[in-house]
mmCIF file of C-alpha atoms and ligand atoms in Angstrom:
data_model
loop_
_atom_site.group_PDB
_atom_site.id
_atom_site.type_symbol
_atom_site.label_atom_id
_atom_site.label_comp_id
_atom_site.label_asym_id
_atom_site.label_seq_id
_atom_site.Cartn_x
_atom_site.Cartn_y
_atom_site.Cartn_z
ATOM 1 C CA MET A 87 0.007 -0.047 0.055
ATOM 2 C CA LYS A 88 1.513 3.201 -0.665
ATOM 3 C CA PRO A 89 2.062 5.402 2.186
ATOM 4 C CA PRO A 90 -0.001 8.447 2.821
ATOM 5 C CA MET A 91 1.263 11.607 0.688
ATOM 6 C CA ILE A 92 2.836 14.817 2.922
ATOM 7 C CA PRO A 93 2.102 17.917 2.056
ATOM 8 C CA PHE A 94 4.562 20.626 1.906
ATOM 9 C CA LEU A 95 3.056 22.649 4.738
ATOM 10 C CA ASN A 96 -0.164 21.575 6.744
ATOM 11 C CA LEU A 97 -1.167 24.242 9.061
ATOM 12 C CA VAL A 98 -3.962 22.114 10.862
ATOM 13 C CA PRO A 99 -1.721 21.163 14.078
ATOM 14 C CA THR A 100 -0.484 24.077 14.611
ATOM 15 C CA TYR A 101 -4.252 25.759 15.014
ATOM 16 C CA ALA A 102 -5.309 22.581 16.929
ATOM 17 C CA ALA A 103 -1.888 22.817 19.130
ATOM 18 C CA SER A 104 -3.537 26.766 20.718
ATOM 19 C CA LYS A 105 -7.264 25.706 19.660
ATOM 20 C CA ALA A 106 -8.883 26.102 23.024
ATOM 21 C CA GLY A 107 -6.641 29.425 23.064
ATOM 22 C CA ILE A 108 -7.346 30.436 19.447
ATOM 23 C CA ASP A 109 -11.178 30.155 20.022
ATOM 24 C CA ALA A 110 -11.666 32.008 22.756
ATOM 25 C CA ALA A 111 -9.545 35.051 21.576
ATOM 26 C CA LEU A 112 -11.857 35.287 18.204
ATOM 27 C CA LEU A 113 -14.838 35.311 20.443
ATOM 28 C CA ARG A 114 -13.713 37.736 22.828
ATOM 29 C CA VAL A 115 -12.873 40.217 19.998
ATOM 30 C CA ALA A 116 -16.061 39.498 18.409
ATOM 31 C CA ALA A 117 -18.067 40.162 21.262
ATOM 32 C CA SER A 118 -15.635 43.155 22.572
ATOM 33 C CA GLY A 119 -17.448 45.457 19.582
ATOM 34 C CA TRP A 120 -13.889 46.941 18.913
ATOM 35 C CA TYR A 121 -11.536 45.712 16.199
ATOM 36 C CA LEU A 122 -8.965 48.022 15.259
ATOM 37 C CA LEU A 123 -6.124 49.833 17.183
ATOM 38 C CA GLY A 124 -7.855 48.292 20.653
ATOM 39 C CA ASP A 125 -6.152 46.089 23.496
ATOM 40 C CA GLU A 126 -6.037 43.523 21.960
ATOM 41 C CA LEU A 127 -3.252 44.935 19.139
ATOM 42 C CA ASP A 128 -1.414 47.225 22.311
ATOM 43 C CA GLN A 129 -1.367 43.657 24.253
ATOM 44 C CA PHE A 130 0.225 41.785 21.442
ATOM 45 C CA GLU A 131 2.642 45.074 20.107
ATOM 46 C CA ALA A 132 3.808 44.808 23.888
ATOM 47 C CA ASP A 133 4.320 40.797 23.932
ATOM 48 C CA TYR A 134 6.062 40.701 20.728
ATOM 49 C CA ALA A 135 8.428 43.388 21.241
ATOM 50 C CA ALA A 136 9.429 42.058 24.458
ATOM 51 C CA TYR A 137 10.068 38.682 23.220
ATOM 52 C CA CYS A 138 12.282 40.154 20.594
ATOM 53 C CA GLY A 139 14.305 41.921 23.377
ATOM 54 C CA ALA A 140 12.667 45.202 22.250
ATOM 55 C CA ALA A 141 11.122 48.177 23.046
ATOM 56 C CA HIS A 142 8.925 48.820 20.192
ATOM 57 C CA CYS A 143 6.256 47.043 18.365
ATOM 58 C CA ALA A 144 4.084 48.383 15.891
ATOM 59 C CA GLY A 145 1.530 46.326 14.257
ATOM 60 C CA VAL A 146 0.969 46.799 10.628
ATOM 61 C CA ALA A 147 -0.970 44.598 7.766
ATOM 62 C CA ASN A 148 1.359 42.914 6.737
ATOM 63 C CA GLY A 149 4.752 42.222 5.832
ATOM 64 C CA LEU A 150 5.836 44.115 2.812
ATOM 65 C CA ASP A 151 4.196 47.233 4.257
ATOM 66 C CA ALA A 152 6.298 46.504 7.806
ATOM 67 C CA LEU A 153 9.174 46.913 5.175
ATOM 68 C CA GLU A 154 7.715 49.914 3.343
ATOM 69 C CA LEU A 155 6.698 51.891 6.398
ATOM 70 C CA ALA A 156 10.371 50.875 8.206
ATOM 71 C CA LEU A 157 12.104 52.683 5.377
ATOM 72 C CA LYS A 158 9.859 55.875 5.152
ATOM 73 C CA ALA A 159 10.290 56.051 8.899
ATOM 74 C CA LEU A 160 13.606 56.030 8.175
ATOM 75 C CA GLY A 161 13.376 58.694 5.330
ATOM 76 C CA VAL A 162 13.931 56.865 2.673
ATOM 77 C CA GLY A 163 12.545 57.887 -0.605
ATOM 78 C CA PRO A 164 12.910 58.750 -4.272
ATOM 79 C CA GLY A 165 16.380 58.978 -5.098
ATOM 80 C CA ASP A 166 18.103 56.877 -2.510
ATOM 81 C CA GLU A 167 19.681 53.098 -3.024
ATOM 82 C CA VAL A 168 18.913 50.530 -0.379
ATOM 83 C CA ILE A 169 20.812 47.390 -0.570
ATOM 84 C CA VAL A 170 19.481 44.092 -0.314
ATOM 85 C CA PRO A 171 20.434 40.639 -1.339
ATOM 86 C CA SER A 172 20.410 39.456 -4.571
ATOM 87 C CA HIS A 173 18.946 36.335 -3.077
ATOM 88 C CA THR A 174 16.052 36.436 -1.401
ATOM 89 C CA TYR A 175 11.909 36.997 -1.450
ATOM 90 C CA ILE A 176 10.581 39.588 -4.065
ATOM 91 C CA ALA A 177 8.974 41.512 -1.208
ATOM 92 C CA THR A 178 12.358 42.528 0.046
ATOM 93 C CA TRP A 179 12.843 44.842 -3.607
ATOM 94 C CA LEU A 180 9.466 45.680 -3.720
ATOM 95 C CA ALA A 181 9.181 47.706 -0.813
ATOM 96 C CA VAL A 182 12.442 49.513 -1.456
ATOM 97 C CA SER A 183 10.579 50.276 -4.873
ATOM 98 C CA ALA A 184 7.736 51.377 -3.178
ATOM 99 C CA CYS A 185 9.272 54.426 -1.629
ATOM 100 C CA GLY A 186 10.570 55.710 -4.478
ATOM 101 C CA ALA A 187 14.099 53.876 -3.896
ATOM 102 C CA THR A 188 16.713 51.736 -5.987
ATOM 103 C CA PRO A 189 17.118 48.452 -4.485
ATOM 104 C CA ILE A 190 21.670 47.581 -5.145
ATOM 105 C CA PRO A 191 21.464 43.901 -5.082
ATOM 106 C CA VAL A 192 24.285 41.882 -3.059
ATOM 107 C CA GLU A 193 25.418 38.077 -3.307
ATOM 108 C CA PRO A 194 24.971 35.404 -1.015
ATOM 109 C CA ILE A 195 26.934 33.456 0.858
ATOM 110 C CA PRO A 196 26.446 30.588 -0.762
ATOM 111 C CA ALA A 197 26.900 27.977 2.142
ATOM 112 C CA THR A 198 24.216 29.742 4.295
ATOM 113 C CA TYR A 199 22.578 31.861 1.788
ATOM 114 C CA ASN A 200 22.642 35.256 3.258
ATOM 115 C CA ILE A 201 23.799 38.285 1.870
ATOM 116 C CA ASP A 202 27.496 38.412 1.742
ATOM 117 C CA ALA A 203 28.883 41.606 4.337
ATOM 118 C CA SER A 204 32.167 41.425 2.960
ATOM 119 C CA ARG A 205 30.287 42.277 -0.699
ATOM 120 C CA ILE A 206 28.442 45.558 0.992
ATOM 121 C CA GLU A 207 30.911 48.545 0.933
ATOM 122 C CA ALA A 208 31.343 48.087 -2.817
ATOM 123 C CA ALA A 209 27.641 48.518 -3.674
ATOM 124 C CA ILE A 210 27.642 51.509 -1.085
ATOM 125 C CA THR A 211 27.489 55.085 -3.021
ATOM 126 C CA SER A 212 26.910 58.661 -2.132
ATOM 127 C CA ARG A 213 23.072 57.496 -2.607
ATOM 128 C CA THR A 214 22.481 54.779 -0.187
ATOM 129 C CA ARG A 215 20.334 55.455 2.606
ATOM 130 C CA VAL A 216 20.001 51.990 4.342
ATOM 131 C CA VAL A 217 21.438 47.888 4.616
ATOM 132 C CA LEU A 218 18.167 45.584 4.075
ATOM 133 C CA PRO A 219 19.740 42.329 5.043
ATOM 134 C CA VAL A 220 17.187 39.334 5.211
ATOM 135 C CA HIS A 221 17.877 36.326 7.079
ATOM 136 C CA LEU A 222 16.518 33.806 4.669
ATOM 137 C CA TYR A 223 15.237 30.596 5.524
ATOM 138 C CA GLY A 224 14.978 31.269 9.106
ATOM 139 C CA GLN A 225 18.842 31.424 9.831
ATOM 140 C CA ALA A 226 20.152 34.772 10.878
ATOM 141 C CA ALA A 227 22.684 36.774 8.764
ATOM 142 C CA ASP A 228 25.954 37.907 9.474
ATOM 143 C CA MET A 229 24.290 40.661 11.526
ATOM 144 C CA ASP A 230 27.880 41.874 13.431
ATOM 145 C CA ALA A 231 29.841 42.181 10.160
ATOM 146 C CA ILE A 232 26.581 44.077 8.642
ATOM 147 C CA ASN A 233 26.142 46.507 11.173
ATOM 148 C CA SER A 234 29.861 47.303 11.241
ATOM 149 C CA VAL A 235 29.988 47.896 7.389
ATOM 150 C CA ALA A 236 26.903 50.104 8.217
ATOM 151 C CA ALA A 237 28.077 51.901 10.681
ATOM 152 C CA ARG A 238 31.447 52.512 9.425
ATOM 153 C CA ARG A 239 29.556 54.366 6.159
ATOM 154 C CA GLY A 240 26.533 55.605 8.675
ATOM 155 C CA LEU A 241 24.039 53.774 6.873
ATOM 156 C CA SER A 242 21.052 52.862 9.280
ATOM 157 C CA VAL A 243 20.091 48.880 8.863
ATOM 158 C CA LEU A 244 16.782 47.128 7.961
ATOM 159 C CA ASP A 245 16.498 44.088 8.787
ATOM 160 C CA ASP A 246 14.026 41.675 7.104
ATOM 161 C CA CYS A 247 13.093 39.135 9.639
ATOM 162 C CA ALA A 248 9.757 37.784 8.152
ATOM 163 C CA GLN A 249 11.377 34.179 7.893
ATOM 164 C CA ALA A 250 13.205 34.262 11.457
ATOM 165 C CA HIS A 251 10.674 34.808 14.192
ATOM 166 C CA ALA A 252 12.533 33.693 17.575
ATOM 167 C CA ALA A 253 15.544 33.105 15.415
ATOM 168 C CA LEU A 254 19.639 33.506 17.525
ATOM 169 C CA TYR A 255 22.646 34.957 16.366
ATOM 170 C CA LYS A 256 25.173 34.559 18.951
ATOM 171 C CA GLY A 257 22.247 33.920 21.524
ATOM 172 C CA ARG A 258 21.168 37.300 20.626
ATOM 173 C CA LYS A 259 17.323 36.793 19.378
ATOM 174 C CA VAL A 260 16.853 38.480 15.659
ATOM 175 C CA GLY A 261 14.233 41.806 16.329
ATOM 176 C CA SER A 262 16.927 43.209 18.516
ATOM 177 C CA LEU A 263 19.725 42.985 16.222
ATOM 178 C CA ALA A 264 19.510 46.187 13.519
ATOM 179 C CA ARG A 265 18.507 49.638 14.223
ATOM 180 C CA ILE A 266 14.793 48.405 13.186
ATOM 181 C CA SER A 267 13.704 45.365 12.172
ATOM 182 C CA ALA A 268 10.169 44.336 9.664
ATOM 183 C CA TRP A 269 8.307 41.010 10.634
ATOM 184 C CA SER A 270 5.370 39.033 8.517
ATOM 185 C CA PHE A 271 3.102 37.141 10.546
ATOM 186 C CA TYR A 272 1.721 35.516 7.569
ATOM 187 C CA PRO A 273 -0.509 32.344 8.127
ATOM 188 C CA GLY A 274 2.503 29.903 6.619
ATOM 189 C CA LYS A 275 5.050 32.330 8.927
ATOM 190 C CA ASN A 276 6.970 30.207 11.991
ATOM 191 C CA LEU A 277 4.920 32.917 13.935
ATOM 192 C CA GLY A 278 1.481 33.101 11.684
ATOM 193 C CA ALA A 279 -1.695 35.166 11.790
ATOM 194 C CA MET A 280 -5.082 34.022 10.502
ATOM 195 C CA GLY A 281 -4.297 36.306 7.466
ATOM 196 C CA ASP A 282 -2.863 38.658 6.528
ATOM 197 C CA ALA A 283 -0.211 40.367 9.535
ATOM 198 C CA GLY A 284 3.169 42.003 10.153
ATOM 199 C CA ALA A 285 5.012 44.237 12.457
ATOM 200 C CA VAL A 286 7.752 46.877 12.385
ATOM 201 C CA VAL A 287 10.160 46.437 16.072
ATOM 202 C CA THR A 288 12.756 48.739 17.451
ATOM 203 C CA CYS A 289 14.332 49.916 20.081
ATOM 204 C CA ASP A 290 14.075 54.024 18.723
ATOM 205 C CA ALA A 291 11.058 55.103 20.337
ATOM 206 C CA ALA A 292 10.968 58.286 16.979
ATOM 207 C CA LEU A 293 10.926 55.426 14.828
ATOM 208 C CA ASP A 294 8.344 53.407 16.602
ATOM 209 C CA ALA A 295 6.096 57.276 16.960
ATOM 210 C CA GLN A 296 7.160 57.392 12.735
ATOM 211 C CA VAL A 297 5.453 54.095 11.383
ATOM 212 C CA ARG A 298 2.506 54.557 14.373
ATOM 213 C CA MET A 299 1.875 57.959 12.458
ATOM 214 C CA LEU A 300 2.199 56.637 8.808
ATOM 215 C CA ARG A 301 0.340 53.449 9.558
ATOM 216 C CA ASN A 302 -3.078 55.043 10.344
ATOM 217 C CA TYR A 303 -2.979 57.878 7.050
ATOM 218 C CA GLY A 304 -0.087 59.982 8.536
ATOM 219 C CA SER A 305 -1.767 60.772 11.420
ATOM 220 C CA ARG A 306 -0.891 61.126 15.174
ATOM 221 C CA LEU A 307 -4.419 63.231 15.993
ATOM 222 C CA LYS A 308 -7.193 62.031 14.633
ATOM 223 C CA TYR A 309 -8.124 64.180 11.748
ATOM 224 C CA GLN A 310 -4.562 65.688 11.641
ATOM 225 C CA ASN A 311 -2.788 64.740 8.800
ATOM 226 C CA GLU A 312 0.905 65.371 9.012
ATOM 227 C CA VAL A 313 1.987 63.518 5.511
ATOM 228 C CA LYS A 314 0.403 61.169 2.984
ATOM 229 C CA GLY A 315 0.422 57.762 5.010
ATOM 230 C CA THR A 316 -1.188 55.041 4.437
ATOM 231 C CA ASN A 317 -3.904 52.562 6.256
ATOM 232 C CA SER A 318 -1.633 49.791 7.076
ATOM 233 C CA ARG A 319 -2.856 48.178 10.653
ATOM 234 C CA LEU A 320 -2.986 44.834 12.505
ATOM 235 C CA ASP A 321 -6.406 43.954 13.163
ATOM 236 C CA ASP A 322 -7.263 43.180 16.767
ATOM 237 C CA ILE A 323 -8.954 39.926 15.548
ATOM 238 C CA GLN A 324 -5.416 39.221 14.275
ATOM 239 C CA ALA A 325 -3.745 40.189 16.784
ATOM 240 C CA ALA A 326 -5.009 38.726 19.506
ATOM 241 C CA VAL A 327 -4.645 35.393 17.140
ATOM 242 C CA LEU A 328 -0.997 36.115 17.719
ATOM 243 C CA ALA A 329 -1.306 36.751 21.186
ATOM 244 C CA VAL A 330 -2.344 33.318 21.421
ATOM 245 C CA LYS A 331 0.141 31.389 19.040
ATOM 246 C CA LEU A 332 3.514 33.929 20.236
ATOM 247 C CA LYS A 333 2.836 31.770 23.832
ATOM 248 C CA ASP A 334 3.502 28.269 21.434
ATOM 249 C CA LEU A 335 6.545 29.649 19.763
ATOM 250 C CA ASP A 336 8.966 28.150 21.668
ATOM 251 C CA ARG A 337 7.371 24.522 22.028
ATOM 252 C CA ALA A 338 7.243 24.908 17.453
ATOM 253 C CA THR A 339 10.704 26.133 17.320
ATOM 254 C CA ALA A 340 12.083 23.000 19.012
ATOM 255 C CA GLU A 341 9.850 20.972 17.217
ATOM 256 C CA ARG A 342 11.301 22.562 14.254
ATOM 257 C CA ARG A 343 14.564 21.941 15.443
ATOM 258 C CA HIS A 344 13.838 18.291 15.941
ATOM 259 C CA ILE A 345 12.638 17.784 12.561
ATOM 260 C CA ALA A 346 15.521 19.614 11.372
ATOM 261 C CA ALA A 347 18.188 17.308 13.044
ATOM 262 C CA ARG A 348 16.533 14.044 12.011
ATOM 263 C CA LEU A 349 16.514 15.478 8.340
ATOM 264 C CA LEU A 350 20.318 16.454 8.742
ATOM 265 C CA ASP A 351 21.235 13.284 10.561
ATOM 266 C CA GLY A 352 19.416 10.869 7.826
ATOM 267 C CA LEU A 353 20.176 12.967 4.747
ATOM 268 C CA ALA A 354 23.731 12.764 5.227
ATOM 269 C CA GLY A 355 26.269 11.780 2.505
ATOM 270 C CA LEU A 356 23.545 11.889 -0.339
ATOM 271 C CA PRO A 357 24.954 13.695 -3.916
ATOM 272 C CA LEU A 358 22.848 17.077 -2.708
ATOM 273 C CA THR A 359 23.720 20.211 -0.344
ATOM 274 C CA LEU A 360 22.660 20.517 3.103
ATOM 275 C CA PRO A 361 21.969 23.433 5.209
ATOM 276 C CA HIS A 362 25.103 24.411 6.463
ATOM 277 C CA VAL A 363 24.663 25.933 9.754
ATOM 278 C CA PRO A 364 27.704 27.929 11.394
ATOM 279 C CA GLU A 365 28.353 27.705 14.963
ATOM 280 C CA TRP A 366 27.196 31.491 15.523
ATOM 281 C CA ALA A 367 23.895 30.674 14.490
ATOM 282 C CA SER A 368 20.340 28.895 15.786
ATOM 283 C CA PRO A 369 17.992 28.659 12.539
ATOM 284 C CA VAL A 370 14.276 28.442 13.731
ATOM 285 C CA TRP A 371 14.032 26.305 10.146
ATOM 286 C CA HIS A 372 11.276 28.562 8.485
ATOM 287 C CA LEU A 373 12.395 26.519 5.550
ATOM 288 C CA PHE A 374 14.295 23.052 5.161
ATOM 289 C CA VAL A 375 16.258 23.868 1.573
ATOM 290 C CA VAL A 376 19.126 21.473 -0.025
ATOM 291 C CA ARG A 377 20.220 22.126 -3.303
ATOM 292 C CA HIS A 378 20.453 19.162 -6.393
ATOM 293 C CA ALA A 379 21.966 19.595 -9.480
ATOM 294 C CA ASP A 380 18.658 18.711 -10.954
ATOM 295 C CA ARG A 381 16.487 19.559 -9.231
ATOM 296 C CA GLU A 382 13.057 19.415 -11.490
ATOM 297 C CA GLY A 383 13.937 15.972 -11.474
ATOM 298 C CA PHE A 384 14.728 14.988 -8.254
ATOM 299 C CA GLN A 385 11.521 17.703 -7.361
ATOM 300 C CA ALA A 386 9.500 15.280 -10.188
ATOM 301 C CA ARG A 387 10.812 11.777 -8.132
ATOM 302 C CA LEU A 388 9.703 12.956 -4.629
ATOM 303 C CA ALA A 389 5.910 14.102 -6.013
ATOM 304 C CA GLU A 390 5.726 10.565 -7.187
ATOM 305 C CA ARG A 391 6.642 9.274 -3.924
ATOM 306 C CA GLY A 392 3.997 11.327 -1.840
ATOM 307 C CA ILE A 393 6.066 14.337 -0.554
ATOM 308 C CA GLY A 394 5.243 17.693 -1.690
ATOM 309 C CA THR A 395 8.543 20.311 -2.049
ATOM 310 C CA LEU A 396 8.524 23.790 -3.373
ATOM 311 C CA ILE A 397 11.234 26.306 -4.460
ATOM 312 C CA HIS A 398 11.932 29.041 -2.485
ATOM 313 C CA TYR A 399 12.376 30.411 -5.316
ATOM 314 C CA PRO A 400 12.754 29.867 -9.066
ATOM 315 C CA VAL A 401 13.412 33.249 -10.681
ATOM 316 C CA PRO A 402 15.457 36.086 -8.240
ATOM 317 C CA PRO A 403 13.972 39.485 -7.923
ATOM 318 C CA HIS A 404 16.717 40.912 -10.823
ATOM 319 C CA ARG A 405 15.196 38.175 -13.772
ATOM 320 C CA GLN A 406 11.792 38.882 -13.186
ATOM 321 C CA PRO A 407 9.684 41.138 -15.486
ATOM 322 C CA ALA A 408 8.713 43.319 -12.581
ATOM 323 C CA TYR A 409 12.359 44.857 -12.839
ATOM 324 C CA ALA A 410 12.972 44.938 -16.177
ATOM 325 C CA GLU A 411 13.559 48.343 -16.225
ATOM 326 C CA MET A 412 16.509 47.586 -14.388
ATOM 327 C CA GLY A 413 18.970 45.707 -17.397
ATOM 328 C CA LEU A 414 20.368 43.269 -15.510
ATOM 329 C CA MET A 415 21.178 40.366 -17.715
ATOM 330 C CA GLU A 416 21.445 36.671 -17.015
ATOM 331 C CA GLY A 417 24.463 36.430 -15.232
ATOM 332 C CA ALA A 418 24.807 39.726 -13.335
ATOM 333 C CA PHE A 419 24.288 38.303 -10.095
ATOM 334 C CA PRO A 420 25.690 34.460 -10.662
ATOM 335 C CA ILE A 421 25.411 33.167 -7.265
ATOM 336 C CA ALA A 422 21.866 34.392 -6.849
ATOM 337 C CA GLU A 423 21.104 32.856 -10.225
ATOM 338 C CA ALA A 424 22.929 29.219 -9.250
ATOM 339 C CA LEU A 425 20.665 28.676 -6.466
ATOM 340 C CA HIS A 426 17.558 29.812 -7.960
ATOM 341 C CA ARG A 427 18.315 26.621 -10.299
ATOM 342 C CA GLU A 428 19.187 24.077 -7.491
ATOM 343 C CA VAL A 429 17.359 24.826 -4.382
ATOM 344 C CA LEU A 430 14.085 22.890 -3.247
ATOM 345 C CA SER A 431 12.421 22.454 0.363
ATOM 346 C CA LEU A 432 11.200 20.179 1.695
ATOM 347 C CA PRO A 433 7.738 19.901 3.815
ATOM 348 C CA LEU A 434 8.475 20.589 7.993
ATOM 349 C CA TRP A 435 6.096 21.416 10.100
ATOM 350 C CA PRO A 436 5.125 21.579 13.693
ATOM 351 C CA GLY A 437 2.842 17.926 13.990
ATOM 352 C CA MET A 438 4.754 16.293 11.886
ATOM 353 C CA THR A 439 4.977 12.555 13.105
ATOM 354 C CA GLU A 440 7.891 10.646 13.511
ATOM 355 C CA ALA A 441 6.477 7.973 10.793
ATOM 356 C CA GLN A 442 6.394 11.272 8.232
ATOM 357 C CA ILE A 443 9.875 12.364 8.947
ATOM 358 C CA ASP A 444 11.077 8.574 7.879
ATOM 359 C CA GLN A 445 9.047 7.987 5.218
ATOM 360 C CA ILE A 446 10.699 11.563 3.776
ATOM 361 C CA ILE A 447 14.120 10.696 4.803
ATOM 362 C CA GLU A 448 13.519 7.333 3.077
ATOM 363 C CA ALA A 449 11.991 8.915 -0.132
ATOM 364 C CA VAL A 450 14.646 11.819 -0.460
ATOM 365 C CA ARG A 451 17.535 9.070 0.252
ATOM 366 C CA ASP A 452 15.907 7.245 -2.883
ATOM 367 C CA CYS A 453 15.232 10.077 -5.198
ATOM 368 C CA ALA A 454 18.011 12.011 -4.836
HETATM 369 C C1 LIG B 362 11.252 37.528 3.014
HETATM 370 C C2 LIG B 362 10.316 37.889 3.258
HETATM 371 N N1 LIG B 362 10.207 38.968 3.099
HETATM 372 C C3 LIG B 362 9.168 39.972 3.290
HETATM 373 C C4 LIG B 362 7.561 39.441 3.009
HETATM 374 C C5 LIG B 362 6.371 40.041 2.476
HETATM 375 O O1 LIG B 362 5.546 39.064 3.926
HETATM 376 P P1 LIG B 362 4.332 39.615 3.277
HETATM 377 O O2 LIG B 362 3.821 38.209 2.514
HETATM 378 O O3 LIG B 362 3.221 39.141 5.082
HETATM 379 O O4 LIG B 362 3.843 41.082 3.105
HETATM 380 C C6 LIG B 362 8.352 38.050 2.717
HETATM 381 C C7 LIG B 362 6.704 36.893 2.950
HETATM 382 O O5 LIG B 362 6.377 36.627 2.343
HETATM 383 C C8 LIG B 362 9.474 37.416 2.874
HETATM 384 O O6 LIG B 362 9.580 35.939 2.715
#
């Protein structure tokens, strides 16, 4: 008999782990009659800032808005440049473009997939305002090296933490490492809402106040609009759900680490590249990404064995039609291009059984 299919992602066990708390939170907000900028949002913002080891958290509508509003709070606008990874989800770049600024790509370290700090200096010009690293797949970028080049050149660092809730860098929490950090709580993230949600976290009270003003029509006081802001609020239902799920995040992260350890152990010695973890990193395994020379064939063989996989990401931002105007041809960023050709994400989600982990290991061993 064929073993049951293992989907790439299954969010039902994560809901089940906090069901009583989530259900109560949903009903409580429904009955409260207050749905925006209320007590539930205040509470989650306080909880999440404390969790990150930061002073302030401002909830916003999604992760893309979190990046855009953080950049705007830092004063980024038309004519400015922002250093971004060449290998990332396109949202990192889109936020820069939304400010009217230009994303300047920098290649990753192939082993860790994160931006190579030693290449940043060469990309800085008189127009550069911000360095925007991403903690990709749940593993921190080398923040000491990034902060040091930024400080030397008088630049701010905003980190894209969308994939790295609870990740540690040299024992310090992601969210406390840069001047300001942007978060997504998209449902599939390690801390996920039941819809779109995001946040901006910082220790800088002035930046926090700026984000709060921008997210609410550019207004600090009702009907007084200082700038052309936007409507990007994290609603109280999502905030209440997130506050419940935050209590379960450390347990869920431990489960992800257990599954990753089993995969690393069970998949050793195969003709594929396994994730590399520097000694200073404690990743949270948002994604478990391997590289294979014949990625498409490998993915098709796994699909036949009932193993769901995804590609993060098939086309680098500079090769997307959205960025055709930059005129960056094939070969412009060869490390990112090679990664995009080879990466494949295996299933890894809290609630996966030991038998399912065994099934993935067996299938990958046969298909690699
Ligand atoms: C690295 C990265 N940055 C930004 C985002 C944008 O987040 P959202 O989908 O909540 O807008 C995502 C998620 O999709 C992401 O993975």
